[in-house]
């Protein structure tokens, strides 16, 4: 039976989603606008036998999360821009060492201390490329309170399935917004469990994992004497460091990339609205997608064919959906609370097949529907609009 | 690794009855706990001695190797993770104690041993050291203190003595060296010990005492780095460097705490031992209270 509808804050929904996903460990450091996630989990985790710890900084927080995950717990941390920057090295470690974990970044204006209480989407490229070196990553972007819950569950499922860090890119607006939702109960959800590899300790070698069959790593303190390292390692020899053999380094790097890229069409989730006959598409994510939806509805009322493509998965980039959109529409409007970060990515994917119009804001204010409506009017300059924008 | 474990030396090792008794194990027993007999440590490096002392301590305490994990940072000492045949984690530089805090909290029954170098522990990882000590989490931290950054080729570290030479203090180090045992004690560690790689069996005993202690235990193992510390500072012979350790090490009950420290002499043995509520035990109480309240 679903829980009754009630007013839930976005950050609270993330915390409840984590509990529902089976997360039993949180380590974090207070930072606006993510702090409520820590506050809620400090109360909720011990109730379900889990563990909450407030660490000395964000570097320690992601470190503790990785340690807890290696010991067998589903684990997460939550932060905002400055903390997300501090975590980058260990996000790379989790990627290299294939440690499932979830990092929630409630985006605020930056760089540096920036605009602590105002929303931004300035971290979308940092989520993709923030840590050094070639790596792949999964990042999800909620645009409602209900999605703060469901995408947190999804983030854990993906992190377990692909043994990778997954980033949930919320923002100050989504995190602090309250909506009436009925949060699903555990039995209404698909929750991935970690399990043990299907081989005896002496036979365990991670090389038996393939991009189509990623075995779980046994927990520390199990019968398997695992070795975990951030160095390049040889999957065929118990994961021991191997830095002198180029083919081992290349093989590992390609495996780490392909285990996610090979599945990107399965991972990538996109919501498409009114796209069947659209001549112009809006590509918008997170809180901006809410304004984009309002602008799209306004346009439809005015009799012009505008659709919305809302990536729920930002990374890996939803290439198939963008490709399809590029074949169909003449213009793609990309409003975002940064200066062209995803717009460049869309432009590269579109490759000249459609015009890409960017619209950025970095003043800490949400993009209003009217701003997008004005961009739509320009694309339909020959049309008589009854309502002003 | 076996050269220093001769019977003569063992007979000279003082036995502290307040600590677990550690008898040296045969080399064959020791190597069963290694993945490989080969290491990248230089000839004359003391890291192998401390590794053996650690294995001896774990065997003496009869810890279940399956339930024992070693978490280490980056640097020469951190490479121990590739050699020990237990669950081992080679973390990012400085972050071993952060990962250990997560692992121990998620599985309080796990025996968690942390190995760090001096730069790893008190430079880049210093913040984690003081907070792990403050929390009194039941983890045993062993610092292989060679007073230099060995892996990167001999740069000064926070434990390089004033005046000493390194590739980044070519005119002599002007900074004061950390007394990391004092730091750990002040931050709240409930077991603090210092030993030398010269006095191998005593070191093994101090490590065993740390592992047996319930709470944050901190063991500083003085190790010699002939290649990068010795050669730059006029004592490149490994045996001579061990003798320097012997000359400087003063049993803590004979140590004059008002006199000069560190460069000339330092106290060895159990420097601090206190009982204080351990972190994961305290948190288990939180879980019990939270569950009782949410049921009630």
XYZ file of C-alpha atoms in Angstrom:
685
model
C 0.000 0.000 0.000
C 1.436 3.397 -0.906
C 2.064 5.875 1.826
C -0.424 8.761 2.095
C 0.254 11.914 0.123
C 2.052 14.545 2.126
C 4.197 17.599 1.614
C 7.762 16.462 1.167
C 10.876 18.547 0.578
C 13.204 17.500 -2.252
C 16.146 16.879 0.050
C 13.955 14.822 2.388
C 12.797 12.762 -0.594
C 16.435 12.026 -1.464
C 17.017 10.805 2.097
C 13.886 8.621 2.064
C 14.791 7.311 -1.381
C 18.196 6.289 -0.066
C 16.623 4.374 2.836
C 14.169 2.690 0.465
C 17.038 1.757 -1.861
C 18.695 -0.071 1.009
C 21.353 2.525 1.815
C 22.630 1.911 5.333
C 25.537 4.348 5.504
C 25.841 8.102 5.091
C 28.900 10.261 5.665
C 28.725 13.965 5.023
C 29.639 17.490 5.999
C 27.110 20.302 6.443
C 26.749 22.531 3.405
C 23.923 24.632 2.034
C 21.700 23.689 0.224
C 22.178 19.965 0.851
C 22.238 19.873 4.658
C 18.679 18.574 5.126
C 19.708 15.275 3.546
C 22.254 14.772 6.333
C 19.808 15.948 8.997
C 17.068 13.565 7.907
C 19.469 10.634 7.561
C 21.014 11.274 10.979
C 17.562 10.520 12.386
C 16.449 7.841 9.926
C 19.516 5.655 9.442
C 19.846 4.412 13.046
C 16.118 3.605 13.004
C 16.790 1.055 10.264
C 20.041 -0.208 11.776
C 22.209 1.929 9.535
C 25.024 4.330 10.330
C 25.280 8.107 9.997
C 28.537 9.935 10.531
C 29.373 13.611 10.171
C 32.950 13.692 8.946
C 35.611 16.384 9.270
C 35.267 17.518 5.653
C 33.943 16.387 2.291
C 37.176 14.593 1.406
C 36.721 12.434 4.493
C 33.025 12.006 3.718
C 33.513 10.451 0.296
C 36.396 8.418 1.728
C 34.177 6.989 4.475
C 31.455 6.271 1.911
C 33.924 4.284 -0.200
C 35.157 2.408 2.883
C 31.607 1.551 3.955
C 30.718 0.393 0.459
C 33.794 -1.825 0.358
C 32.691 -3.301 3.685
C 29.381 -4.243 2.078
C 27.021 -1.339 2.827
C 25.142 0.699 0.279
C 26.455 4.174 0.997
C 25.937 7.781 -0.010
C 27.046 11.320 0.679
C 25.404 14.637 -0.107
C 27.022 17.980 -0.740
C 27.048 21.109 -2.889
C 29.581 22.753 -5.208
C 32.518 23.452 -2.861
C 32.207 20.010 -1.293
C 31.686 18.378 -4.670
C 34.975 19.914 -5.796
C 36.734 18.478 -2.750
C 35.338 15.020 -3.482
C 36.573 14.805 -7.036
C 39.764 12.866 -6.361
C 37.969 10.105 -4.521
C 35.135 9.996 -7.057
C 37.892 9.076 -9.488
C 39.122 6.484 -7.002
C 35.629 4.961 -6.794
C 35.484 4.920 -10.571
C 38.907 3.306 -10.939
C 38.441 0.829 -8.098
C 34.828 0.136 -9.159
C 33.189 0.981 -5.845
C 29.420 1.440 -5.973
C 28.295 4.607 -4.186
C 25.997 7.575 -4.638
C 27.043 11.220 -4.477
C 24.264 13.793 -4.249
C 25.283 17.266 -5.437
C 22.628 19.875 -4.676
C 23.923 22.517 -7.072
C 24.301 26.146 -6.008
C 25.821 29.186 -7.666
C 29.583 29.114 -8.063
C 32.479 29.055 -8.556
C 33.908 29.005 -5.036
C 31.555 29.990 -2.234
C 29.442 31.715 -4.879
C 25.733 31.869 -4.135
C 25.190 29.361 -1.331
C 21.405 29.603 -1.213
C 20.621 30.028 -4.904
C 20.204 27.367 -7.570
C 22.574 26.692 -10.429
C 23.349 23.997 -12.950
C 26.996 24.924 -13.056
C 28.265 21.485 -12.020
C 26.989 19.404 -14.927
C 30.369 19.286 -16.650
C 32.157 18.820 -13.330
C 29.964 15.771 -12.763
C 31.206 14.417 -16.085
C 34.847 15.467 -16.060
C 35.589 16.748 -12.542
C 38.016 14.013 -11.605
C 41.219 13.622 -13.548
C 41.871 11.001 -16.150
C 39.757 9.068 -18.596
C 36.724 7.628 -16.877
C 33.017 7.153 -17.303
C 30.282 8.262 -14.947
C 26.537 8.107 -14.496
C 24.658 11.276 -13.488
C 20.911 11.682 -12.985
C 18.955 14.950 -12.753
C 15.671 15.111 -10.844
C 13.170 17.817 -11.706
C 10.556 17.154 -9.031
C 10.300 15.989 -5.444
C 8.933 12.627 -6.599
C 11.987 12.216 -8.798
C 14.312 13.111 -5.919
C 13.008 9.894 -4.377
C 12.777 7.663 -7.443
C 16.094 8.746 -8.970
C 17.923 8.181 -5.680
C 16.660 4.597 -5.779
C 17.656 4.408 -9.444
C 21.103 5.849 -8.622
C 21.731 3.033 -6.138
C 20.481 0.407 -8.582
C 22.763 1.708 -11.324
C 25.752 1.988 -8.996
C 25.337 -1.644 -7.955
C 24.680 -2.912 -11.473
C 27.684 -1.155 -12.997
C 29.916 -1.007 -9.879
C 30.432 2.702 -10.305
C 29.872 5.988 -8.500
C 26.583 7.577 -9.537
C 25.951 11.291 -9.148
C 22.535 12.747 -8.430
C 22.519 16.360 -9.643
C 19.829 18.170 -7.726
C 19.812 21.949 -7.221
C 18.883 24.475 -4.556
C 15.378 24.871 -5.986
C 14.605 21.166 -6.349
C 16.214 20.387 -2.993
C 14.263 22.987 -1.033
C 10.978 22.716 -2.929
C 7.991 21.008 -1.309
C 5.454 19.025 -3.277
C 2.592 16.747 -2.267
C 3.706 13.227 -3.071
C 2.920 9.695 -1.991
C 6.342 8.147 -1.544
C 6.384 4.536 -2.735
C 6.962 1.801 -0.212
C 9.841 -0.643 -0.437
C 7.751 -3.405 -2.031
C 6.646 -1.083 -4.832
C 10.267 -0.564 -5.859
C 12.830 -2.538 -7.752
C 15.895 -2.551 -5.520
C 19.141 -4.154 -6.677
C 20.963 -6.164 -4.014
C 24.703 -6.589 -4.123
C 25.153 -10.304 -3.535
C 28.393 -12.270 -3.711
C 30.206 -13.484 -6.778
C 29.163 -16.889 -7.962
C 32.659 -18.402 -7.582
C 34.749 -19.734 -4.737
C 37.437 -17.430 -3.293
C 40.294 -19.242 -5.008
C 38.595 -18.814 -8.377
C 37.695 -15.172 -7.962
C 39.245 -12.877 -10.509
C 37.561 -9.741 -11.629
C 38.559 -10.506 -15.192
C 35.596 -12.888 -15.145
C 33.432 -9.781 -15.169
C 32.565 -8.673 -18.661
C 30.717 -5.594 -19.839
C 27.627 -7.801 -20.015
C 28.179 -9.610 -16.728
C 29.627 -7.392 -14.025
C 30.232 -9.515 -10.925
C 29.895 -7.912 -7.508
C 33.091 -7.459 -5.524
C 33.072 -9.427 -2.252
C 33.032 -7.301 0.883
C 36.114 -6.655 2.976
C 36.198 -9.268 5.689
C 34.449 -11.919 3.636
C 36.106 -15.208 2.651
C 37.602 -13.472 -0.357
C 40.923 -11.723 0.220
C 40.207 -8.820 -2.088
C 42.749 -6.200 -3.023
C 41.477 -2.759 -3.960
C 43.701 -0.071 -5.444
C 43.558 3.193 -7.334
C 46.606 2.212 -9.344
C 46.156 0.562 -12.703
C 45.596 -3.082 -11.812
C 45.530 -6.429 -13.507
C 42.023 -7.879 -13.311
C 43.358 -11.320 -14.201
C 45.692 -11.436 -11.186
C 43.452 -10.573 -8.268
C 43.560 -6.882 -9.116
C 47.182 -6.372 -8.076
C 48.842 -3.167 -9.271
C 50.304 -3.381 -12.743
C 51.798 -0.160 -14.000
C 54.465 -1.470 -16.347
C 52.361 -3.181 -18.997
C 50.669 -0.831 -21.485
C 48.193 -3.478 -22.627
C 46.972 -3.975 -19.030
C 46.502 -0.226 -18.586
C 44.667 0.091 -21.874
C 42.556 -3.005 -21.252
C 41.451 -1.747 -17.847
C 40.723 1.748 -19.150
C 38.638 0.440 -22.030
C 36.797 -1.975 -19.765
C 35.935 0.795 -17.288
C 34.640 2.921 -20.154
C 32.759 0.188 -21.994
C 31.024 -1.279 -18.972
C 28.997 1.950 -18.952
C 29.136 3.189 -22.576
C 28.157 -0.180 -23.979
C 24.942 0.142 -21.951
C 24.276 3.804 -22.460
C 21.009 3.339 -24.342
C 19.767 1.134 -21.502
C 20.957 3.599 -18.855
C 19.856 6.824 -20.565
C 16.381 7.911 -19.596
C 14.674 10.809 -21.328
C 11.174 12.211 -20.986
C 9.707 13.443 -24.275
C 6.581 15.584 -24.307
C 4.660 16.723 -27.414
C 7.509 15.626 -29.615
C 5.445 13.683 -32.185
C 4.922 16.680 -34.488
C 7.304 19.205 -32.918
C 9.159 21.653 -35.187
C 11.068 23.180 -32.298
C 12.292 21.296 -29.257
C 13.332 22.527 -25.853
C 16.138 20.468 -24.284
C 15.966 21.173 -20.561
C 16.794 19.326 -17.363
C 16.342 19.666 -13.618
C 14.463 22.672 -12.274
C 14.733 24.493 -15.624
C 12.700 21.702 -17.239
C 9.736 22.840 -15.138
C 9.839 26.295 -16.743
C 10.443 24.670 -20.114
C 7.341 22.559 -19.724
C 5.259 25.652 -18.902
C 6.693 27.435 -21.961
C 5.982 24.418 -24.138
C 2.365 24.326 -22.970
C 2.027 28.061 -23.652
C 3.374 27.529 -27.170
C 0.939 24.707 -27.851
C -1.953 26.907 -26.704
C -0.691 29.497 -29.179
C -0.794 26.923 -31.935
C 2.917 26.403 -32.553
C 4.502 22.962 -32.511
C 6.972 22.900 -29.676
C 8.069 19.776 -27.803
C 10.174 19.073 -24.749
C 13.065 16.679 -24.434
C 14.015 16.296 -20.778
C 17.106 14.215 -20.063
C 16.738 12.399 -16.743
C 20.129 10.809 -17.314
C 22.641 13.523 -18.127
C 25.624 11.159 -18.235
C 26.126 9.020 -20.179
C 24.780 11.614 -22.611
C 21.419 10.488 -24.058
C 22.790 10.359 -27.565
C 19.971 8.325 -29.134
C 17.283 10.774 -28.035
C 19.285 13.804 -29.157
C 20.038 12.129 -32.452
C 16.356 11.508 -33.023
C 15.524 15.079 -32.054
C 18.166 16.454 -34.426
C 16.582 14.557 -37.331
C 13.127 15.892 -36.541
C 13.185 19.537 -35.492
C 14.681 22.653 -37.053
C 15.597 24.340 -33.778
C 16.610 23.104 -30.341
C 16.416 25.590 -27.479
C 18.718 24.761 -24.557
C 17.967 26.854 -21.482
C 20.218 26.137 -18.500
C 21.502 27.807 -15.345
C 25.071 27.972 -16.620
C 26.697 29.325 -19.750
C 26.221 26.691 -22.458
C 27.624 23.666 -20.620
C 25.111 21.148 -22.010
C 24.353 23.314 -25.012
C 27.841 22.631 -26.357
C 27.245 18.919 -25.873
C 23.909 19.117 -27.702
C 25.509 21.128 -30.494
C 28.227 18.535 -30.922
C 25.692 15.711 -31.037
C 23.401 17.569 -33.429
C 26.290 18.254 -35.772
C 24.587 21.028 -37.731
C 21.407 19.112 -38.476
C 19.365 21.629 -36.475
C 19.919 25.119 -35.094
C 20.864 25.107 -31.408
C 19.811 28.182 -29.426
C 21.342 28.501 -26.004
C 20.038 30.523 -23.108
C 21.999 30.782 -19.898
C 21.561 32.388 -16.501
C 24.203 32.551 -13.803
C 22.624 35.117 -11.465
C 21.199 32.529 -9.085
C 17.687 33.055 -10.400
C 15.558 30.386 -12.030
C 14.938 30.677 -15.738
C 11.318 31.829 -16.013
C 8.883 30.387 -18.596
C 8.616 33.857 -20.223
C 12.307 33.829 -21.106
C 11.869 30.574 -22.993
C 8.626 31.810 -24.538
C 10.463 34.782 -26.015
C 12.954 32.411 -27.604
C 10.079 30.373 -29.041
C 8.495 33.532 -30.540
C 11.692 34.233 -32.432
C 11.617 30.749 -33.966
C 8.022 31.327 -35.088
C 8.431 34.992 -36.081
C 5.859 34.569 -38.846
C 3.183 33.379 -36.431
C 0.628 35.656 -34.799
C 0.744 35.012 -31.061
C -2.490 35.876 -29.202
C -0.912 35.962 -25.738
C 2.181 37.890 -24.917
C 5.001 35.963 -23.348
C 63.293 -9.757 5.968
C 64.605 -12.562 8.127
C 68.065 -11.199 8.902
C 67.052 -9.298 12.022
C 65.101 -12.096 13.642
C 68.058 -13.857 15.137
C 67.775 -15.488 18.513
C 70.281 -13.202 20.104
C 68.246 -10.128 19.304
C 65.043 -11.734 20.525
C 66.577 -12.501 23.882
C 67.509 -8.882 24.245
C 64.021 -7.673 23.485
C 62.472 -6.580 26.762
C 59.109 -8.145 27.478
C 56.314 -5.926 28.697
C 53.849 -8.034 30.668
C 51.037 -5.528 30.161
C 51.065 -6.265 26.418
C 50.122 -9.405 24.515
C 52.967 -11.869 24.266
C 54.333 -12.083 20.738
C 56.649 -14.891 19.738
C 58.362 -14.639 16.377
C 56.928 -16.938 13.740
C 58.935 -18.922 11.249
C 59.532 -17.316 7.914
C 57.427 -20.069 6.304
C 54.469 -19.116 8.498
C 54.956 -15.450 7.747
C 55.111 -15.872 3.974
C 51.773 -17.697 3.973
C 50.300 -14.262 4.592
C 52.015 -12.653 1.633
C 50.765 -12.555 -1.943
C 54.286 -12.251 -3.284
C 57.826 -12.494 -1.926
C 58.876 -9.537 -4.067
C 58.463 -5.922 -3.004
C 59.451 -2.620 -4.560
C 61.051 -1.492 -1.289
C 64.736 -0.625 -1.640
C 67.505 -2.795 -0.194
C 67.974 -1.754 3.428
C 64.476 -0.296 3.798
C 62.871 -1.097 7.159
C 59.343 -1.464 5.794
C 59.732 -5.230 5.517
C 60.661 -5.426 9.191
C 57.496 -3.619 10.221
C 55.456 -5.777 7.836
C 56.809 -8.862 9.546
C 56.134 -7.361 12.965
C 52.540 -6.720 11.896
C 52.056 -10.302 10.687
C 53.603 -11.618 13.915
C 51.229 -9.449 15.941
C 48.156 -10.593 13.993
C 49.189 -14.239 14.328
C 49.942 -13.867 18.039
C 46.459 -12.441 18.627
C 44.981 -15.275 16.520
C 42.896 -12.838 14.484
C 40.854 -14.447 11.731
C 42.670 -13.358 8.558
C 39.332 -13.405 6.699
C 38.005 -10.794 9.134
C 41.118 -8.643 9.103
C 41.660 -5.904 6.582
C 44.512 -3.516 6.019
C 43.753 -0.097 4.613
C 46.688 2.040 3.542
C 47.450 5.280 1.785
C 49.890 6.257 -0.940
C 53.648 6.132 -0.553
C 56.180 3.376 0.086
C 54.316 2.148 3.182
C 51.025 1.963 1.283
C 52.441 -0.690 -0.999
C 52.051 -3.152 1.892
C 48.508 -3.690 0.598
C 49.791 -5.430 -2.514
C 51.912 -7.816 -0.437
C 49.660 -8.888 2.443
C 47.299 -11.708 1.580
C 44.345 -10.367 3.587
C 41.622 -8.012 2.425
C 43.603 -4.916 1.561
C 42.721 -1.461 0.299
C 45.244 0.888 -1.261
C 43.398 4.212 -0.976
C 44.045 7.680 -2.277
C 46.915 9.611 -0.662
C 46.088 10.561 2.918
C 42.631 8.999 2.977
C 43.252 5.638 4.616
C 41.734 6.675 7.959
C 38.661 8.139 6.239
C 38.028 4.846 4.426
C 38.774 2.917 7.601
C 36.186 4.978 9.478
C 33.581 4.009 6.888
C 34.559 0.350 6.781
C 34.662 -0.050 10.580
C 31.350 1.796 11.019
C 29.638 -0.336 8.381
C 31.044 -3.568 9.833
C 32.126 -3.047 13.468
C 33.212 -6.694 13.747
C 35.929 -6.183 11.155
C 39.532 -5.909 12.409
C 40.717 -2.747 10.712
C 44.425 -1.961 10.540
C 45.592 1.203 8.841
C 49.087 1.655 7.469
C 50.365 5.099 6.558
C 53.609 6.826 5.818
C 54.527 9.984 7.707
C 53.547 12.340 4.873
C 50.390 10.332 4.288
C 49.451 10.471 7.975
C 50.346 13.945 9.187
C 50.630 16.087 6.056
C 47.884 15.317 3.557
C 45.963 13.081 5.960
C 46.514 15.004 9.199
C 42.926 16.103 9.544
C 41.682 12.520 9.358
C 44.217 11.470 12.003
C 43.053 13.962 14.596
C 39.385 13.210 13.993
C 39.802 9.430 14.010
C 41.627 9.855 17.327
C 38.923 12.199 18.633
C 36.192 9.705 17.733
C 38.169 6.907 19.383
C 37.114 4.527 16.629
C 38.456 0.998 17.093
C 41.075 1.086 14.365
C 44.803 0.479 14.715
C 46.861 3.031 12.820
C 50.503 2.203 12.156
C 52.724 4.933 10.793
C 55.901 3.925 9.017
C 57.886 7.053 9.849
C 60.969 7.385 7.671
C 61.058 11.208 7.936
C 60.999 11.647 4.175
C 58.848 11.258 1.068
C 60.496 8.140 -0.312
C 58.202 7.230 -3.196
C 58.659 10.600 -4.873
C 62.403 10.614 -4.352
C 63.348 12.253 -1.059
C 61.415 15.439 -0.345
C 61.047 16.824 3.190
C 58.027 15.706 5.198
C 56.422 17.033 8.387
C 58.648 14.643 10.342
C 61.923 15.683 8.712
C 64.097 17.051 11.498
C 65.039 20.713 11.547
C 68.241 21.263 9.612
C 68.015 17.998 7.676
C 68.544 17.861 3.967
C 66.098 16.693 1.370
C 65.513 17.447 -2.306
C 63.124 20.238 -1.262
C 65.134 21.480 1.716
C 68.528 21.739 0.075
C 69.638 24.510 2.483
C 68.428 22.535 5.511
C 64.859 22.181 6.744
C 63.710 25.287 8.642
C 60.486 23.714 9.905
C 59.971 21.953 13.211
C 59.254 18.231 12.964
C 55.960 16.870 14.233
C 55.968 14.616 17.261
C 53.109 12.564 15.866
C 52.619 10.497 19.010
C 52.030 13.710 20.964
C 49.614 14.831 18.261
C 47.664 11.556 18.430
C 47.540 11.652 22.202
C 46.348 15.268 22.294
C 43.684 14.504 19.699
C 42.229 11.729 21.831
C 43.872 8.438 20.820
C 43.490 5.983 23.709
C 46.566 3.893 22.926
C 49.742 5.544 21.697
C 53.002 3.689 21.237
C 56.300 4.182 19.490
C 58.732 1.482 18.478
C 61.695 1.076 16.196
C 62.478 -1.265 13.383
C 65.763 -1.866 15.247
C 63.845 -3.507 18.090
C 61.660 -5.687 15.915
C 59.992 -7.945 18.474
C 59.217 -5.074 20.813
C 57.599 -3.294 17.877
C 55.505 -6.393 17.120
C 54.384 -6.378 20.732
C 53.453 -2.709 20.618
C 51.437 -3.339 17.447
C 49.708 -6.305 19.096
C 48.889 -4.107 22.080
C 47.336 -1.586 19.715
C 45.244 -4.168 17.901
C 44.076 -5.701 21.183
C 43.114 -2.274 22.519
C 39.450 -1.328 22.072
C 39.567 2.224 20.750
C 41.763 4.277 18.462
C 45.283 2.949 18.757
C 48.265 4.623 17.193
C 51.675 3.034 16.706
C 54.576 4.982 15.285
C 57.176 2.669 13.789
C 60.501 4.407 13.219
C 61.854 3.103 9.932
C 65.044 3.739 8.033
C 65.119 4.972 4.464
C 68.769 4.667 3.481
C 68.129 5.497 -0.158
C 66.457 8.864 0.200
C 66.918 9.964 3.800
C 70.219 8.368 4.652
C 72.136 9.276 1.526
C 71.145 12.941 1.762
C 72.010 13.118 5.442
C 75.281 11.247 5.718
C 74.110 7.836 7.013
C 73.481 5.723 3.951
C 74.324 2.390 5.591
C 71.072 0.629 6.628
C 72.690 -1.035 9.646
C 74.100 2.317 10.792
C 70.640 3.854 10.465
C 69.168 1.141 12.687
C 71.904 1.789 15.230
C 70.940 5.468 15.216
C 67.417 4.359 16.111
C 68.789 2.292 18.940
C 70.829 5.235 20.227
C 67.896 7.645 20.133
C 65.207 5.354 21.505
C 64.747 5.700 25.266
C 62.220 3.542 27.138
C 59.391 5.846 28.128
C 59.818 5.324 31.888
C 63.456 6.438 31.643
C 62.781 9.355 29.324
C 63.401 12.927 30.469
C 60.354 14.725 29.112
C 61.909 18.140 29.698
C 64.983 17.423 27.619
C 65.505 17.650 23.857
C 63.291 15.444 21.733
C 63.018 13.701 18.410
C 66.303 14.411 16.667
C 68.440 13.426 19.606
C 66.198 11.085 21.530
C 62.621 9.962 21.681
C 60.575 7.867 24.106
C 59.607 4.362 22.994
C 57.063 1.950 24.421
C 53.430 2.562 25.331
C 53.357 6.341 25.693
C 49.681 6.651 26.531
C 46.917 4.252 27.445
C 43.416 5.262 28.499
C 39.945 3.802 28.494
C 37.206 5.828 26.832
C 33.969 4.807 25.143
C 34.687 3.486 21.676
C 32.909 5.092 18.730
C 31.147 2.136 17.083
C 30.014 0.856 20.500
C 28.625 4.303 21.289
C 26.851 4.368 17.934
C 25.347 0.932 18.578
C 23.634 2.565 21.570
C 22.289 5.271 19.275
C 20.834 2.578 17.009
C 19.181 0.850 19.974
C 17.676 4.134 21.213
C 16.506 5.215 17.763
C 14.878 1.857 17.118
C 13.178 1.836 20.514
C 11.832 5.365 19.918
C 10.584 4.646 16.410
C 8.816 1.490 17.611
C 7.417 3.241 20.667
